[in-house]
GROMACS .gro file of C-alpha atoms in nm:
model
  225
    1GLY     CA    1   7.979  11.045  10.579
    2LYS     CA    2   8.022  10.978  10.947
    3ALA     CA    3   8.305  10.726  10.895
    4LYS     CA    4   8.500  10.973  10.681
    5SER     CA    5   8.463  11.257  10.932
    6MET     CA    6   8.577  11.033  11.219
    7LEU     CA    7   8.878  10.918  11.018
    8ALA     CA    8   8.967  11.275  10.922
    9LYS     CA    9   8.951  11.382  11.287
   10LEU     CA   10   9.177  11.096  11.392
   11LEU     CA   11   9.426  11.167  11.115
   12ARG     CA   12   9.451  11.530  11.230
   13SER     CA   13   9.530  11.421  11.586
   14ARG     CA   14   9.883  11.480  11.711
   15HIS     CA   15   9.868  11.236  12.002
   16ARG     CA   16  10.108  10.947  12.005
   17PRO     CA   17   9.972  10.593  12.053
   18GLN     CA   18   9.974  10.476  12.413
   19SER     CA   19  10.048  10.107  12.362
   20SER     CA   20  10.313   9.909  12.181
   21LEU     CA   21  10.247   9.624  11.938
   22THR     CA   22  10.366   9.273  12.016
   23THR     CA   23  10.400   9.160  11.657
   24MET     CA   24  10.606   8.984  11.393
   25LEU     CA   25  10.759   9.254  11.173
   26LEU     CA   26  10.871   9.235  10.812
   27SER     CA   27  11.115   9.499  10.690
   28ARG     CA   28  11.005   9.687  10.376
   29HIS     CA   29  11.359   9.768  10.260
   30GLN     CA   30  11.496   9.419  10.324
   31ARG     CA   31  11.221   9.197  10.178
   32LYS     CA   32  11.299   8.957   9.897
   33SER     CA   33  11.076   8.657   9.951
   34PHE     CA   34  10.808   8.525  10.181
   35GLY     CA   35  10.909   8.158  10.155
   36LEU     CA   36  10.859   7.870  10.389
   37SER     CA   37  11.169   7.968  10.585
   38ILE     CA   38  10.994   8.294  10.682
   39LEU     CA   39  10.673   8.108  10.762
   40ALA     CA   40  10.862   7.859  10.977
   41ALA     CA   41  11.028   8.146  11.160
   42ALA     CA   42  10.686   8.299  11.220
   43ALA     CA   43  10.578   7.983  11.395
   44SER     CA   44  10.895   7.951  11.604
   45THR     CA   45  10.938   8.068  11.960
   46SER     CA   46  11.197   8.331  11.867
   47SER     CA   47  11.112   8.684  11.978
   48SER     CA   48  11.339   8.847  11.715
   49PRO     CA   49  11.177   9.055  11.439
   50ILE     CA   50  11.137   8.866  11.110
   51ARG     CA   51  11.320   9.036  10.826
   52ALA     CA   52  11.359   8.972  10.452
   53SER     CA   53  11.488   9.182  10.162
   54ALA     CA   54  11.327   9.421   9.914
   55LEU     CA   55  11.109   9.277   9.640
   56SER     CA   56  11.172   9.557   9.395
   57SER     CA   57  11.434   9.828   9.380
   58THR     CA   58  11.206  10.025   9.147
   59ALA     CA   59  10.913  10.048   9.390
   60PRO     CA   60  10.869  10.401   9.530
   61ILE     CA   61  10.998  10.448   9.883
   62THR     CA   62  10.729  10.594  10.106
   63THR     CA   63  10.865  10.889  10.303
   64SER     CA   64  10.737  11.074  10.607
   65SER     CA   65  10.651  11.378  10.393
   66ASN     CA   66  10.329  11.225  10.260
   67ILE     CA   67  10.231  11.010  10.560
   68CYS     CA   68  10.013  11.168  10.829
   69ASN     CA   69  10.210  11.194  11.156
   70ALA     CA   70  10.458  10.934  11.032
   71ARG     CA   71  10.646  10.712  11.274
   72HIS     CA   72  10.834  10.384  11.261
   73LEU     CA   73  10.640  10.073  11.353
   74GLY     CA   74  10.811   9.930  11.656
   75SER     CA   75  11.179   9.858  11.589
   76SER     CA   76  11.123   9.799  11.217
   77ASP     CA   77  11.198  10.035  10.929
   78LEU     CA   78  10.831  10.046  10.828
   79LEU     CA   79  10.696  10.402  10.819
   80VAL     CA   80  10.329  10.415  10.915
   81SER     CA   81  10.067  10.683  10.966
   82GLU     CA   82   9.945  10.755  11.318
   83ALA     CA   83   9.600  10.627  11.223
   84CYS     CA   84   9.552  10.275  11.092
   85LEU     CA   85   9.242  10.202  10.882
   86GLY     CA   86   9.048   9.901  11.012
   87THR     CA   87   8.852   9.694  10.761
   88MET     CA   88   8.650   9.445  10.965
   89THR     CA   89   8.317   9.570  10.828
   90TYR     CA   90   8.407   9.504  10.462
   91GLY     CA   91   8.190   9.226  10.327
   92VAL     CA   92   7.898   9.244  10.572
   93GLN     CA   93   7.838   9.601  10.691
   94ASN     CA   94   8.017   9.765  10.396
   95THR     CA   95   7.998   9.676  10.028
   96PRO     CA   96   8.314   9.651   9.815
   97ALA     CA   97   8.230   9.991   9.660
   98GLU     CA   98   8.204  10.149  10.006
   99ALA     CA   99   8.529   9.980  10.107
  100PHE     CA  100   8.710  10.118   9.801
  101ALA     CA  101   8.578  10.468   9.882
  102GLN     CA  102   8.702  10.444  10.242
  103LEU     CA  103   9.043  10.319  10.130
  104ASP     CA  104   9.075  10.595   9.871
  105TYR     CA  105   8.978  10.860  10.125
  106ALA     CA  106   9.215  10.729  10.391
  107ARG     CA  107   9.506  10.731  10.147
  108SER     CA  108   9.417  11.082  10.029
  109GLN     CA  109   9.450  11.198  10.391
  110GLY     CA  110   9.794  11.043  10.441
  111CYS     CA  111   9.693  10.710  10.595
  112ASN     CA  112   9.916  10.431  10.458
  113PHE     CA  113   9.847  10.170  10.729
  114ILE     CA  114   9.570   9.913  10.656
  115ASP     CA  115   9.465   9.642  10.901
  116THR     CA  116   9.264   9.330  10.824
  117ALA     CA  117   9.238   8.967  10.944
  118GLU     CA  118   9.160   8.619  10.815
  119LEU     CA  119   8.862   8.614  11.054
  120TYR     CA  120   8.689   8.921  10.907
  121PRO     CA  121   8.422   9.042  10.835
  122VAL     CA  122   8.214   9.084  11.147
  123PRO     CA  123   7.973   8.992  11.284
  124LEU     CA  124   8.031   8.621  11.236
  125THR     CA  125   7.661   8.567  11.300
  126ALA     CA  126   7.556   8.755  10.985
  127ALA     CA  127   7.379   8.541  10.726
  128GLU     CA  128   7.626   8.652  10.458
  129TYR     CA  129   7.937   8.591  10.672
  130ARG     CA  130   8.223   8.416  10.495
  131ALA     CA  131   8.568   8.390  10.650
  132GLY     CA  132   8.829   8.579  10.451
  133ALA     CA  133   8.584   8.797  10.259
  134THR     CA  134   8.738   9.118  10.396
  135GLU     CA  135   9.088   9.016  10.285
  136GLU     CA  136   8.947   8.944   9.941
  137ILE     CA  137   8.802   9.296   9.914
  138VAL     CA  138   9.130   9.450  10.029
  139GLY     CA  139   9.305   9.226   9.775
  140GLU     CA  140   9.080   9.351   9.496
  141TYR     CA  141   9.171   9.705   9.596
  142ILE     CA  142   9.543   9.625   9.598
  143GLU     CA  143   9.514   9.478   9.249
  144HIS     CA  144   9.314   9.783   9.138
  145ILE     CA  145   9.576  10.038   9.248
  146GLY     CA  146   9.869   9.839   9.111
  147ARG     CA  147  10.198   9.716   9.252
  148ALA     CA  148  10.377  10.051   9.279
  149GLN     CA  149  10.098  10.203   9.492
  150ARG     CA  150  10.067   9.882   9.693
  151GLU     CA  151  10.433   9.930   9.794
  152GLU     CA  152  10.335  10.263   9.949
  153LEU     CA  153  10.102  10.079  10.189
  154VAL     CA  154  10.173   9.884  10.504
  155ILE     CA  155   9.932   9.590  10.502
  156ALA     CA  156   9.869   9.417  10.834
  157THR     CA  157   9.668   9.101  10.884
  158LYS     CA  158   9.602   8.863  11.171
  159ILE     CA  159   9.599   8.488  11.235
  160CYS     CA  160   9.334   8.332  11.458
  161GLY     CA  161   9.431   8.172  11.785
  162TYR     CA  162   9.249   7.871  11.927
  163PHE     CA  163   8.904   7.850  11.769
  164PRO     CA  164   8.743   7.503  11.775
  165SER     CA  165   8.554   7.382  11.466
  166SER     CA  166   8.645   7.706  11.294
  167PRO     CA  167   8.505   7.827  10.961
  168VAL     CA  168   8.824   8.034  10.937
  169ALA     CA  169   9.047   7.726  10.937
  170ALA     CA  170   8.809   7.555  10.694
  171ALA     CA  171   8.841   7.849  10.451
  172ARG     CA  172   9.219   7.812  10.423
  173SER     CA  173   9.182   7.504  10.203
  174PHE     CA  174   9.166   7.682   9.862
  175PRO     CA  175   9.154   7.564   9.584
  176ASN     CA  176   8.958   7.283   9.747
  177ALA     CA  177   8.613   7.333   9.897
  178PRO     CA  178   8.603   7.441  10.264
  179ILE     CA  179   8.693   7.152  10.492
  180ASP     CA  180   8.393   6.975  10.647
  181PRO     CA  181   8.378   6.927  10.941
  182PRO     CA  182   8.576   7.245  11.009
  183PRO     CA  183   8.913   7.194  11.181
  184ASP     CA  184   9.030   7.393  11.480
  185CYS     CA  185   9.233   7.713  11.446
  186ARG     CA  186   9.561   7.675  11.634
  187LEU     CA  187   9.892   7.861  11.649
  188ASP     CA  188  10.117   7.571  11.553
  189ALA     CA  189  10.362   7.581  11.259
  190LYS     CA  190  10.125   7.403  11.018
  191SER     CA  191   9.836   7.638  11.095
  192VAL     CA  192  10.052   7.951  11.064
  193LYS     CA  193  10.181   7.843  10.723
  194GLU     CA  194   9.832   7.761  10.596
  195ALA     CA  195   9.690   8.089  10.729
  196VAL     CA  196   9.966   8.300  10.571
  197HIS     CA  197   9.936   8.128  10.233
  198ALA     CA  198   9.558   8.184  10.240
  199SER     CA  199   9.598   8.551  10.334
  200LEU     CA  200   9.856   8.610  10.061
  201ARG     CA  201   9.619   8.460   9.805
  202ARG     CA  202   9.319   8.662   9.919
  203LEU     CA  203   9.517   8.986   9.948
  204ARG     CA  204   9.662   8.935   9.597
  205THR     CA  205  10.008   9.027   9.716
  206ASP     CA  206  10.338   8.846   9.757
  207HIS     CA  207  10.421   8.980  10.101
  208ILE     CA  208  10.254   9.075  10.427
  209ASP     CA  209  10.409   9.374  10.602
  210LEU     CA  210  10.281   9.302  10.952
  211LEU     CA  211  10.166   8.960  11.073
  212GLN     CA  212   9.984   8.956  11.407
  213LEU     CA  213   9.828   8.701  11.639
  214HIS     CA  214   9.459   8.791  11.669
  215TRP     CA  215   9.446   8.621  12.008
  216PRO     CA  216   9.656   8.354  12.184
  217ASP     CA  217   9.581   7.983  12.206
  218ARG     CA  218   9.358   8.027  12.511
  219TYR     CA  219   9.138   7.748  12.637
  220VAL     CA  220   8.866   7.925  12.831
  221PRO     CA  221   8.559   8.077  12.661
  222VAL     CA  222   8.629   8.437  12.767
  223PHE     CA  223   8.762   8.692  12.518
  224GLY     CA  224   9.072   8.876  12.637
  225THR     CA  225   9.191   8.622  12.896
   0.00000   0.00000   0.00000
């Protein structure tokens, strides 16, 4: 319906994005593992892109010919579509079936770039809110399409910055029950490792293509400061 028509319009656009991403990048052609050394690097103060080697030489290489308005993501070798499909409504405002339909449609139109976050879905005030539910739905979709087609996608997720008594941090504790009382979300090495392991599990994948900081460790109650 409306969401599909908006996405189709955006995918047809020829305008280049106006802003750059300040992100931690993983190279598709150089990945081999997402071990603790990579996680430790993610939590370090280094500004260099994070790179690892290819998981499978048999996975199909996505080319610009079937990606809508393809471009490289930052300085990495990741090829992404101009439009990135956001998923923050999956699990509250959209059912898994609706999410699958949106993902199928986006891919059919040449969108290979999918964004999610450990915080999602929104709003957090919804009665059915559960941290990580959106990643779980995206993970079910990844499992549904299979590994070869997953390798054609660029999956981005985000780690929470400072968030006191956070249900997001509490939900990282799998296979144990959520931690009570909830701990704080922080951007220290321990928190980054726990967040990445939780996202990998929920997404049902062995690598994350783009790891982002959802917001910094800010200490004033104003979003965007």
